[in-house]
Short mmCIF file of C-alpha atoms in Angstrom, two decimals:
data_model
loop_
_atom_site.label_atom_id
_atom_site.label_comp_id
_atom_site.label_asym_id
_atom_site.label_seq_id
_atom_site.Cartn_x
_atom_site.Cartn_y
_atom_site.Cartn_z
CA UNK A 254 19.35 -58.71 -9.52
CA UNK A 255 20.21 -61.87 -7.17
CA UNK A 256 18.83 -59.74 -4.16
CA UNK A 257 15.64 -59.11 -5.51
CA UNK A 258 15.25 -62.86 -7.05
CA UNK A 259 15.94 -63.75 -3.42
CA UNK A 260 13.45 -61.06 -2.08
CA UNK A 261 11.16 -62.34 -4.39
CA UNK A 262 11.47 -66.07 -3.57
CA UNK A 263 10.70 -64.89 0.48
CA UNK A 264 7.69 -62.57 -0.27
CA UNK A 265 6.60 -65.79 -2.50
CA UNK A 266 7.53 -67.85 0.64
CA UNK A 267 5.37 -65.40 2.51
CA UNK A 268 2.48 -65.51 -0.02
CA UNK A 269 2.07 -69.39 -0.03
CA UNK A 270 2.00 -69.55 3.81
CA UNK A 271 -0.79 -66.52 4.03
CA UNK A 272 -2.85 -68.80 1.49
CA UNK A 273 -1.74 -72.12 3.47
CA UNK A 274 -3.41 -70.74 6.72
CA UNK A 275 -6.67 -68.97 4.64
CA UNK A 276 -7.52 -72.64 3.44
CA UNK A 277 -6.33 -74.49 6.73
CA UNK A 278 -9.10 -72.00 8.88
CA UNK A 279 -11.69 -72.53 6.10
CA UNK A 280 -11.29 -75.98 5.96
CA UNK A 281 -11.41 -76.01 10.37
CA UNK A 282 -14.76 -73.64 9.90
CA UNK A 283 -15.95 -75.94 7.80
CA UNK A 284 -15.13 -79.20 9.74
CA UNK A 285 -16.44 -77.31 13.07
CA UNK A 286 -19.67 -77.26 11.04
CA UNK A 287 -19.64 -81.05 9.92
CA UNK A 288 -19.49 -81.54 14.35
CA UNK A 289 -21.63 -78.93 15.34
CA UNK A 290 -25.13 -80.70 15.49
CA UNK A 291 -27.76 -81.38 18.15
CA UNK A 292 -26.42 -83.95 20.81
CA UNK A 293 -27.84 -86.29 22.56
CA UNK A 294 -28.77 -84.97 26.37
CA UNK A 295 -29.25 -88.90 27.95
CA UNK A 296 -25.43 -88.86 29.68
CA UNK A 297 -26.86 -85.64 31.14
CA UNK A 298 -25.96 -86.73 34.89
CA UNK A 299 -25.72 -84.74 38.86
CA UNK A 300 -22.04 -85.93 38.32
CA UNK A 301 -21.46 -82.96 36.12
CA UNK A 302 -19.73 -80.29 38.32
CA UNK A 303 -21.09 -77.08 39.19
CA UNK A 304 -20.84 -74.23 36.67
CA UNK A 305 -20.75 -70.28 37.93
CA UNK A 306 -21.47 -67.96 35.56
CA UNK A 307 -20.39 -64.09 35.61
CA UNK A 308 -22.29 -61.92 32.89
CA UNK A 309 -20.63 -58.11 33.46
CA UNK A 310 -23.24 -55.67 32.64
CA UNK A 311 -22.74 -52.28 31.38
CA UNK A 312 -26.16 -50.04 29.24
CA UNK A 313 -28.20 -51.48 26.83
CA UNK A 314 -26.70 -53.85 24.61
CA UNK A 315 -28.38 -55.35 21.37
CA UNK A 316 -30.62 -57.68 22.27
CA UNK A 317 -29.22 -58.08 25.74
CA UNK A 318 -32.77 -60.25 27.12
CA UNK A 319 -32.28 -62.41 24.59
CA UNK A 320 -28.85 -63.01 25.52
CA UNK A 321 -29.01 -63.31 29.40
CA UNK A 322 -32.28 -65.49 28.75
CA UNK A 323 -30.22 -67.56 26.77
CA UNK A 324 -28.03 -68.83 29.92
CA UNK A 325 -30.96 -69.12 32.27
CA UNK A 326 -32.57 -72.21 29.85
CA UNK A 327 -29.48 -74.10 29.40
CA UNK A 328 -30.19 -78.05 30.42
CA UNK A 329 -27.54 -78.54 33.07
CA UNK A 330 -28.13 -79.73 37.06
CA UNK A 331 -26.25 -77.13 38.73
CA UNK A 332 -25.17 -73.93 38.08
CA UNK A 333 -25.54 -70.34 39.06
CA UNK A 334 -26.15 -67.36 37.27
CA UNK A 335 -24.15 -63.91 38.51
CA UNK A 336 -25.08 -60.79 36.98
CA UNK A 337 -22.85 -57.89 38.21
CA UNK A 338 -23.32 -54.05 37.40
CA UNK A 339 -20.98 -51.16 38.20
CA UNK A 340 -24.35 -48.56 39.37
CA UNK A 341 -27.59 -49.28 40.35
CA UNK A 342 -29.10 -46.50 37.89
CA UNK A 343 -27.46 -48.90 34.39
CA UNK A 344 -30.41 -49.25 32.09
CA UNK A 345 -29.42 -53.00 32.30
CA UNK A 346 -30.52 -53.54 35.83
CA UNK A 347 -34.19 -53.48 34.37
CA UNK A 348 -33.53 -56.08 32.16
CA UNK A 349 -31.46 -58.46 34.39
CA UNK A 350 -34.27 -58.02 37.43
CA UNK A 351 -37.38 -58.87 34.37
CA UNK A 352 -34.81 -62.06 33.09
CA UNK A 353 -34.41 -63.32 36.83
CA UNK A 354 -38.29 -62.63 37.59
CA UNK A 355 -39.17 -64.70 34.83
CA UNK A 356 -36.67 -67.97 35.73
CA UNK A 357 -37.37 -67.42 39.18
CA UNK A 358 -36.48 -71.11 39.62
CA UNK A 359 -32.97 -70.23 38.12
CA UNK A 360 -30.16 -70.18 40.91
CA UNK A 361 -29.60 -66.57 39.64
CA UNK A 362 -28.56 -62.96 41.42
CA UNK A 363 -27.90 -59.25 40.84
CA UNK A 364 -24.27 -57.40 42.08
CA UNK A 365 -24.52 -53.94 41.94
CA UNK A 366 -21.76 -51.90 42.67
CA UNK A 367 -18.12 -52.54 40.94
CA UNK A 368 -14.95 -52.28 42.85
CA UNK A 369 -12.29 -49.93 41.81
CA UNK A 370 -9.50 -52.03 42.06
CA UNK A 371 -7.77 -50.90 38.28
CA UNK A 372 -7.83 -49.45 35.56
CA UNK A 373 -10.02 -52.27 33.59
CA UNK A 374 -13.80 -51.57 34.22
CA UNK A 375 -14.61 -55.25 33.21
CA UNK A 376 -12.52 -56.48 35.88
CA UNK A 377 -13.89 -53.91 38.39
CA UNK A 378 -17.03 -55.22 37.55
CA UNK A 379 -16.36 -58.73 38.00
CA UNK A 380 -14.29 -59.16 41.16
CA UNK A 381 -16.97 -59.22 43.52
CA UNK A 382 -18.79 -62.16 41.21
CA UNK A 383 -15.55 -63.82 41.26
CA UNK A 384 -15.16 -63.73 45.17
CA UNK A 385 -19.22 -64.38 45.54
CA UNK A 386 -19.18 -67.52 43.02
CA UNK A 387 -20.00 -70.85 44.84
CA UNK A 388 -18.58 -73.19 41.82
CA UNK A 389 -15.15 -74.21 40.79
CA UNK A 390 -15.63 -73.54 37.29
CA UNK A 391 -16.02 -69.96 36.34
CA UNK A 392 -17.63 -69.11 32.92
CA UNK A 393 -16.83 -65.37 32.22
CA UNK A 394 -19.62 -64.56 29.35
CA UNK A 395 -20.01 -61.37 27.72
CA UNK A 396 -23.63 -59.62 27.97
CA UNK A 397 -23.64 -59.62 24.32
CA UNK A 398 -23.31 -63.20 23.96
CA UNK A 399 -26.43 -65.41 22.70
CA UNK A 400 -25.48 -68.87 23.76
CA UNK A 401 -27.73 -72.24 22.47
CA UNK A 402 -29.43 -74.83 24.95
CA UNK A 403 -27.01 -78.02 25.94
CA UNK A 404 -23.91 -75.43 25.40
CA UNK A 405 -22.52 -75.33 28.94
CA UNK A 406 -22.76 -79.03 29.06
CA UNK A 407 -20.65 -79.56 26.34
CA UNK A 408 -18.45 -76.81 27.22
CA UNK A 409 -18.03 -78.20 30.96
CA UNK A 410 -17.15 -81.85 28.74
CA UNK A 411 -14.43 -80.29 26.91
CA UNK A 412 -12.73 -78.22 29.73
CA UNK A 413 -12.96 -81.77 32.26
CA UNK A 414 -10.80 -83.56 29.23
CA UNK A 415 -7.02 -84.15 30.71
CA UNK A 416 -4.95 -81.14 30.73
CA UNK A 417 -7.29 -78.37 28.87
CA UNK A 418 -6.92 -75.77 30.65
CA UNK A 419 -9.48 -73.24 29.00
CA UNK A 420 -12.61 -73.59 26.87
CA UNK A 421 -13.26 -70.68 24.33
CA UNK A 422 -15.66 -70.19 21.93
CA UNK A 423 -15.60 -68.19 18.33
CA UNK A 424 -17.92 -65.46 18.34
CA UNK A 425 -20.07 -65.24 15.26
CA UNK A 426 -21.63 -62.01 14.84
CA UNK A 427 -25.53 -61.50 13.16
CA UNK A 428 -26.96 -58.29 12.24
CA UNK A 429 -30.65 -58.72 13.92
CA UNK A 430 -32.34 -56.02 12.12
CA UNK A 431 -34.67 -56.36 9.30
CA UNK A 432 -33.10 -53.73 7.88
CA UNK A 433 -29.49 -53.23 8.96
CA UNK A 434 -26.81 -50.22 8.51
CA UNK A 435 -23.85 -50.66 6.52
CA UNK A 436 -22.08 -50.45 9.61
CA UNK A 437 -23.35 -53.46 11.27
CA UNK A 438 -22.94 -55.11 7.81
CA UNK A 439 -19.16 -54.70 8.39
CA UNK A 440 -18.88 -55.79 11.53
CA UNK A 441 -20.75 -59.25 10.24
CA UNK A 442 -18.20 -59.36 7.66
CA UNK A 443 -15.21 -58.82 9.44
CA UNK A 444 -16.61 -61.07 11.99
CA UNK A 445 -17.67 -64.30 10.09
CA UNK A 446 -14.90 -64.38 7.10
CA UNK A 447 -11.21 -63.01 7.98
CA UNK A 448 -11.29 -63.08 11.99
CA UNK A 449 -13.35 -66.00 11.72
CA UNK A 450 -11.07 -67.82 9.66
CA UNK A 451 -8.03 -66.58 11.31
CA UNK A 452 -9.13 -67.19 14.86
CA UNK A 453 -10.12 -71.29 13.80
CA UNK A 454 -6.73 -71.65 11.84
CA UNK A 455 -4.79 -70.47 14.90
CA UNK A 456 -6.62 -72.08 17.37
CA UNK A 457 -6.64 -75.13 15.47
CA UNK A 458 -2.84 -75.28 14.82
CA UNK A 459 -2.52 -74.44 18.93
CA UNK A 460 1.14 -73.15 18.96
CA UNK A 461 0.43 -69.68 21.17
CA UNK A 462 -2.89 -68.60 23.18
CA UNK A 463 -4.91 -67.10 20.89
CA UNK A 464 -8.55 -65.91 22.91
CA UNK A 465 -11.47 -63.52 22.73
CA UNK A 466 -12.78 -62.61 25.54
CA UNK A 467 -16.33 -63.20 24.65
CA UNK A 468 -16.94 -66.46 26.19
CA UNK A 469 -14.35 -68.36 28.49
CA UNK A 470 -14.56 -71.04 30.74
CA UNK A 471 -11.37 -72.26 33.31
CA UNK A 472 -11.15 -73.47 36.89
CA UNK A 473 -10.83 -71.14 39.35
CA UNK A 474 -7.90 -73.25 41.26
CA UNK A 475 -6.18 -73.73 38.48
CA UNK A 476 -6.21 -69.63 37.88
CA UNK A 477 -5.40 -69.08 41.15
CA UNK A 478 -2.42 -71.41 41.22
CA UNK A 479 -0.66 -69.43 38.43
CA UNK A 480 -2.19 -65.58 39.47
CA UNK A 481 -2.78 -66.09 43.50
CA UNK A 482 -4.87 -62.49 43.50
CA UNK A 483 -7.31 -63.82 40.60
CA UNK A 484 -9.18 -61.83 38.26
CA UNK A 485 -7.01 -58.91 40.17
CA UNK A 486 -3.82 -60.01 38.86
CA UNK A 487 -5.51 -57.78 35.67
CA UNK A 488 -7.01 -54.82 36.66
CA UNK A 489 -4.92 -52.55 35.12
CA UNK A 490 -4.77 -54.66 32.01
CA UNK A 491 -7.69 -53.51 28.75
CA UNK A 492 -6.65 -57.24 27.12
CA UNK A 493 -7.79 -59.17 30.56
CA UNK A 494 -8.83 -62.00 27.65
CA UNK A 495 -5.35 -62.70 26.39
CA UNK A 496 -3.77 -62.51 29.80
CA UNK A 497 -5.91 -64.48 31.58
CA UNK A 498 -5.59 -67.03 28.25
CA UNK A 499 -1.43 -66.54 28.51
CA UNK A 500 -1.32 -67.36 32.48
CA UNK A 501 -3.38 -70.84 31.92
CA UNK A 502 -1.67 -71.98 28.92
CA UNK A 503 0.79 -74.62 30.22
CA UNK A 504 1.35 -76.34 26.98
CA UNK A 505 -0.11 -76.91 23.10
CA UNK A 506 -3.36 -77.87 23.45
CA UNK A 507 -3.96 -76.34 26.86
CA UNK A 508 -6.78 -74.53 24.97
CA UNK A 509 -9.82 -75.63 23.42
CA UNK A 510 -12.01 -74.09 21.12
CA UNK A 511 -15.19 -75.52 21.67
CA UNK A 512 -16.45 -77.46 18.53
CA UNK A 513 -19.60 -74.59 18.08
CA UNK A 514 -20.18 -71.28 18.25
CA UNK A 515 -21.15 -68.39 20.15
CA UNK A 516 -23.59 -65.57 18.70
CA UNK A 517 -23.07 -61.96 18.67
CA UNK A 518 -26.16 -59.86 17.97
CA UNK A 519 -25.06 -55.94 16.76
CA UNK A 520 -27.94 -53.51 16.18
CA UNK A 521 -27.90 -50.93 13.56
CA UNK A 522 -23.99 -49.30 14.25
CA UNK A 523 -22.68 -46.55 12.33
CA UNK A 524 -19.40 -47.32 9.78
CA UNK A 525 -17.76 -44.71 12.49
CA UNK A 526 -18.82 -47.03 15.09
CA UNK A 527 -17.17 -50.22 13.20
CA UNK A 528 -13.80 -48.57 12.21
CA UNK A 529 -13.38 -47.34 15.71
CA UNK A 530 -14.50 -50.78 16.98
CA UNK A 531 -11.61 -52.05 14.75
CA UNK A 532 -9.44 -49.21 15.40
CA UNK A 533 -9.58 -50.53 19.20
CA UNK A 534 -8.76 -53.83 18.39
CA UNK A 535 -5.30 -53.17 16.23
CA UNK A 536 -3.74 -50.76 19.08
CA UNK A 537 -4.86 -53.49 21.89
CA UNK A 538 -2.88 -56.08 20.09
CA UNK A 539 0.05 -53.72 18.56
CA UNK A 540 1.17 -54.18 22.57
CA UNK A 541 -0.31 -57.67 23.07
CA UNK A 542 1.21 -59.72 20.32
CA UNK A 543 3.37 -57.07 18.33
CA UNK A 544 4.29 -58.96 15.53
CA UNK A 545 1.17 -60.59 14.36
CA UNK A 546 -0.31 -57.38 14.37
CA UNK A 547 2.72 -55.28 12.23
CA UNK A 548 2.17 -58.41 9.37
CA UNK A 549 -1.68 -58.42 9.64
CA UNK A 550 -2.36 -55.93 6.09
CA UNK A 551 0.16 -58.64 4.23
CA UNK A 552 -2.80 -61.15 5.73
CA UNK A 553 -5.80 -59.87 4.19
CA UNK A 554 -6.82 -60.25 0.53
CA UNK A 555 -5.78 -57.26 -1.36
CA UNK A 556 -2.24 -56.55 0.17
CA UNK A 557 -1.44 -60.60 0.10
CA UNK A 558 -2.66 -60.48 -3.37
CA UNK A 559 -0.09 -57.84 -4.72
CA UNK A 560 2.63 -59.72 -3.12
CA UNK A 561 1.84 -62.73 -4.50
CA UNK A 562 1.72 -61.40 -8.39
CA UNK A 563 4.70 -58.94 -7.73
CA UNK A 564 6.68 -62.30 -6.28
CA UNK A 565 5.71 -64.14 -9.61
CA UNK A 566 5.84 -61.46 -12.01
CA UNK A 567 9.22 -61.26 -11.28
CA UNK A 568 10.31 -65.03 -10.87
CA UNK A 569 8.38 -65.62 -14.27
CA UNK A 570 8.88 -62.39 -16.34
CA UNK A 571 4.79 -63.44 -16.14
CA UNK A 572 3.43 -59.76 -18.17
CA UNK A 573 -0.14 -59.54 -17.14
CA UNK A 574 0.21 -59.96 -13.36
CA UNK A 575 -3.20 -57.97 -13.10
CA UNK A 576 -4.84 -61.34 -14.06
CA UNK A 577 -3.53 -62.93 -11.34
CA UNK A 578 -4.73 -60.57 -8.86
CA UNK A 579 -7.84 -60.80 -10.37
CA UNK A 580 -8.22 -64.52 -10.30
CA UNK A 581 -6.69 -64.16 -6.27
CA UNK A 582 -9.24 -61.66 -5.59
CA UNK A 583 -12.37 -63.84 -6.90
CA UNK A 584 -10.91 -67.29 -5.42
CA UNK A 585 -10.79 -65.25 -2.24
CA UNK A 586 -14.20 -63.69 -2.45
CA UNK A 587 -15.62 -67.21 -2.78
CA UNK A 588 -13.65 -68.63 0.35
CA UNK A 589 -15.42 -65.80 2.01
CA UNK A 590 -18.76 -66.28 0.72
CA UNK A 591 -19.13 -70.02 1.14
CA UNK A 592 -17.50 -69.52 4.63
CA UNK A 593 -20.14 -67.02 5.77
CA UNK A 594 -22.48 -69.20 4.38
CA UNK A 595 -21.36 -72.04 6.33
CA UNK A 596 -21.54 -69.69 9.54
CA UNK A 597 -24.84 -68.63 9.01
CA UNK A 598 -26.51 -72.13 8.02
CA UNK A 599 -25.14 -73.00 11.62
CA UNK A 600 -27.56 -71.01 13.25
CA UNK A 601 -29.25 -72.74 16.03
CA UNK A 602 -33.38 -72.91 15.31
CA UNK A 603 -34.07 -71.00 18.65
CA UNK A 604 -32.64 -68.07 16.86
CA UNK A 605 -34.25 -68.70 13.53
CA UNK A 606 -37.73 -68.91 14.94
CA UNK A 607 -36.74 -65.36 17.03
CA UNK A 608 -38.06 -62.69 15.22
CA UNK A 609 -35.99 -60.54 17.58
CA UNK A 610 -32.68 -62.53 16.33
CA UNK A 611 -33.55 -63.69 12.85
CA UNK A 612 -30.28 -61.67 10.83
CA UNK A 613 -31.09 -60.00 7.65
CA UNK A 614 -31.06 -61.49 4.52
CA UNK A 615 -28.55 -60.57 2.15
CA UNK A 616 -28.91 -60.82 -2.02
CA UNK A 617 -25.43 -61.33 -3.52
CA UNK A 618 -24.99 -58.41 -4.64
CA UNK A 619 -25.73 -56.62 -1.38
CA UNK A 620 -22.87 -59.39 -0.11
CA UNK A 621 -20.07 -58.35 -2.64
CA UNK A 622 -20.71 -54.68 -1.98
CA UNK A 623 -20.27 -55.09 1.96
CA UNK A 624 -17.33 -57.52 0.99
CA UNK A 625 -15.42 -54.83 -1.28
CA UNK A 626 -15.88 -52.02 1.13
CA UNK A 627 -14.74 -54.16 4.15
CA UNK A 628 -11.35 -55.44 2.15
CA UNK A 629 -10.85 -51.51 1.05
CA UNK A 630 -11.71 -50.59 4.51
CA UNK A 631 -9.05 -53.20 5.93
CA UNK A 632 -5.47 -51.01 5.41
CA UNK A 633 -6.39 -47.47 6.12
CA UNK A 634 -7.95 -48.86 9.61
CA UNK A 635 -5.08 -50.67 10.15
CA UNK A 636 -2.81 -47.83 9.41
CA UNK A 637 -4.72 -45.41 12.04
CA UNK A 638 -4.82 -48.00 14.60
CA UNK A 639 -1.19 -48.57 14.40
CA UNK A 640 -0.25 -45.29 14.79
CA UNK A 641 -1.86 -44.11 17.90
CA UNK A 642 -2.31 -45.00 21.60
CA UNK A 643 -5.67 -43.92 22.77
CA UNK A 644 -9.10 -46.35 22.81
CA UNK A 645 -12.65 -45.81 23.45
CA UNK A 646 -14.16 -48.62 24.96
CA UNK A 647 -17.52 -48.50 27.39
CA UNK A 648 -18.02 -44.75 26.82
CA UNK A 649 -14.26 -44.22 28.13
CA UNK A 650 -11.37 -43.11 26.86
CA UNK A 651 -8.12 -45.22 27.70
CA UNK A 652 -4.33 -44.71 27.08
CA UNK A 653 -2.54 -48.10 26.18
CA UNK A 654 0.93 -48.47 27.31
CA UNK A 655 3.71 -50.55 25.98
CA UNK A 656 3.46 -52.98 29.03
CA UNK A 657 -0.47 -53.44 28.03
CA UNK A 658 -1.25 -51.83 31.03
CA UNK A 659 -3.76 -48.51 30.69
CA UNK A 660 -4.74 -45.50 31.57
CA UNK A 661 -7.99 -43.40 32.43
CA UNK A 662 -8.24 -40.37 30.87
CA UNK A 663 -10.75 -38.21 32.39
#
């Protein structure tokens, strides 16, 4: 009986620190929103230093002219634009070529043709941009990426304050269509309430690297003077993102997460598509931070909710635990409305007034289904991506190793 008051009192322990760091990233999201405004452009000076950015290319992402066109109007005095594709026949050459003959004034360029230096496909893709790039600063942005005017400005600001190392951004995904799949719903979900949240809370309390690879800034000296090869260092490595994050992390607060966000447009995706999506995720980061990833069902709402009541129920003799749940299950479901709320009322006006990026509307009961089916969704995903080895990523299969290297398998 004293072991399981004592079990009781840790899982309790547990409980209170899962809620702790729910509120603490709601209350970041939230205070990123109070600072992400319009800013004034006058201190815009030449004495800025030059920016290069790589875009990797790789088929027809959603919304992918949007995106691209979205770096070639930022308000900045020099940078360059480097779009790199592994084969001239990629469906996104089209694109990239009609992006660059529009902002022909743009300092801006095509690579075609990777080099197969590894295993990783994104890094394959990006060496010769790397080698090519005139700047200091590298800015390694995902195709996918829709990024507002004035944001490389304020990125370049953050990364020249003493000793950040790295600017990142959070990725906020929108479902574009008018109409969009239940699949794309879920990735929304997931994407603007528990990584969200997660992602601010951990970045915010800046104890261990904790980056997406969706938008990253860093000198290119101060890489090299921890990885002398560069971007090659991780060619054989799927999780580039994190390592690339872990070798420029000197110290807390060697990371910044810039102070607004990055946009993520997904297209009408299959709920196959999104479980495999998350599927991908779990078994990149069962070898890339183990233990975060083991705990993760005890983080989301249902599993965190049981061990919460089961922890009191017994320290109490409290009878009707399923109240509690309940009440832990709606407090939770409003954290995650009001916080995707918050997200999407921080959408920049060049995407509201784009009917090619305006996200679908949701009524709130369209919301709560989406919600429930995402938190049911949550364990068995987790369950199948902890138990295997294999990812499909860029229409190709990969087998992860303990090391976090990978494999082709043809």
């Amino acid at each position: 009986m004293v072991f399981l008051e004592i079990f009781a009192w840790a899982v309790l322990t547990w409980y209170v620190f899962v809620i702790s760091l729910i509120i603490f990233g709601w209350i970041t999201i939230w205070f990123i929103k109070s600072k992400n405004r319009i800013h004034d452009e006058k201190d815009l000076t030449e004495a800025l230093p030059g920016v290069s950015i790589l875009r990797p290319l790789k088929g027809l992402d959603p919304r992918l002219y949007e995106c691209l066109e979205s770096t070639f109007v930022q308000k900045y005095p020099k940078f360059e634009i480097i779009l790199s594709v592994a084969d001239e026949t990629d469906p996104a050459v089209l694109v990239a070529k009609e992006v660059i003959k529009k902002y022909s004034k743009v300092d801006a360029r095509i690579i075609i043709g990777d080099e197969r230096i590894g295993q990783n496909p994104k890094i394959n893709n990006l060496i010769r941009s790397e080698r090519e790039a005139k700047y200091d600063i590298l800015w390694i942005l995902d195709s996918n990426i829709w990024i507002s005017q004035g944001c490389i400005k304020r990125s370049v600001k953050s990364l020249m304050t003493p000793g950040v190392q790295l600017v990142h951004h959070l990725p906020v995904c929108i479902a574009s269509s008018s109409r969009p799949s239940v699949g794309s719903c879920l990735d929304e979900m997931f994407l603007s309430t528990f990584h969200a949240r997660m992602y601010s809370a951990i970045n915010r309390i800046a104890v261990t690297p904790c980056v997406i690879g969706k938008s990253n800034l860093f000198r290119r000296i101060s890489l090299l003077s921890r990885a002398p090869k560069g971007l090659k260092e991780f060619s054989n490595y799927i999780a580039e993102d994190h390592l690339i994050a872990t070798t420029l992390w000197t110290r807390r607060k060697s990371h910044f997460m810039a102070a607004e966000y990055v946009w993520h447009p997904v297209d009408n995706i299959r709920i196959s598509d999104y479980i495999t999506r998350r599927i991908r995720w779990i078994r990149l980061r069962k070898y890339v931070v183990t233990v975060p990833t083991l705990v993760e069902p005890f983080t989301e709402s249902i599993l965190s909710g049981f061990l919460g009541v089961w922890s009191i129920s017994i320290l109490s003799n409290f009878r009707h635990a399923y109240i509690l749940w309940i009440i832990h299950m709606f407090v939770w479901m409003v954290m995650d409305y009001t916080q995707f709320n918050i997200l999407r009322s921080s959408l920049p006006s060049e995407i509201k007034d784009d009917s090619n990026l305006t996200p679908c509307c949701y009524n709130f009961f369209h919301w709560i289904c989406i919600w429930v089916l995402r938190e049911i969704l949550a364990f068995p995903i987790w369950v199948i991506g902890i138990s295997g080895s294999q990812i499909y990523w860029r229409n190709q299969t990969f087998t992860l190793r303990s090391d976090m290297t990978a494999q082709i398998v043809y």
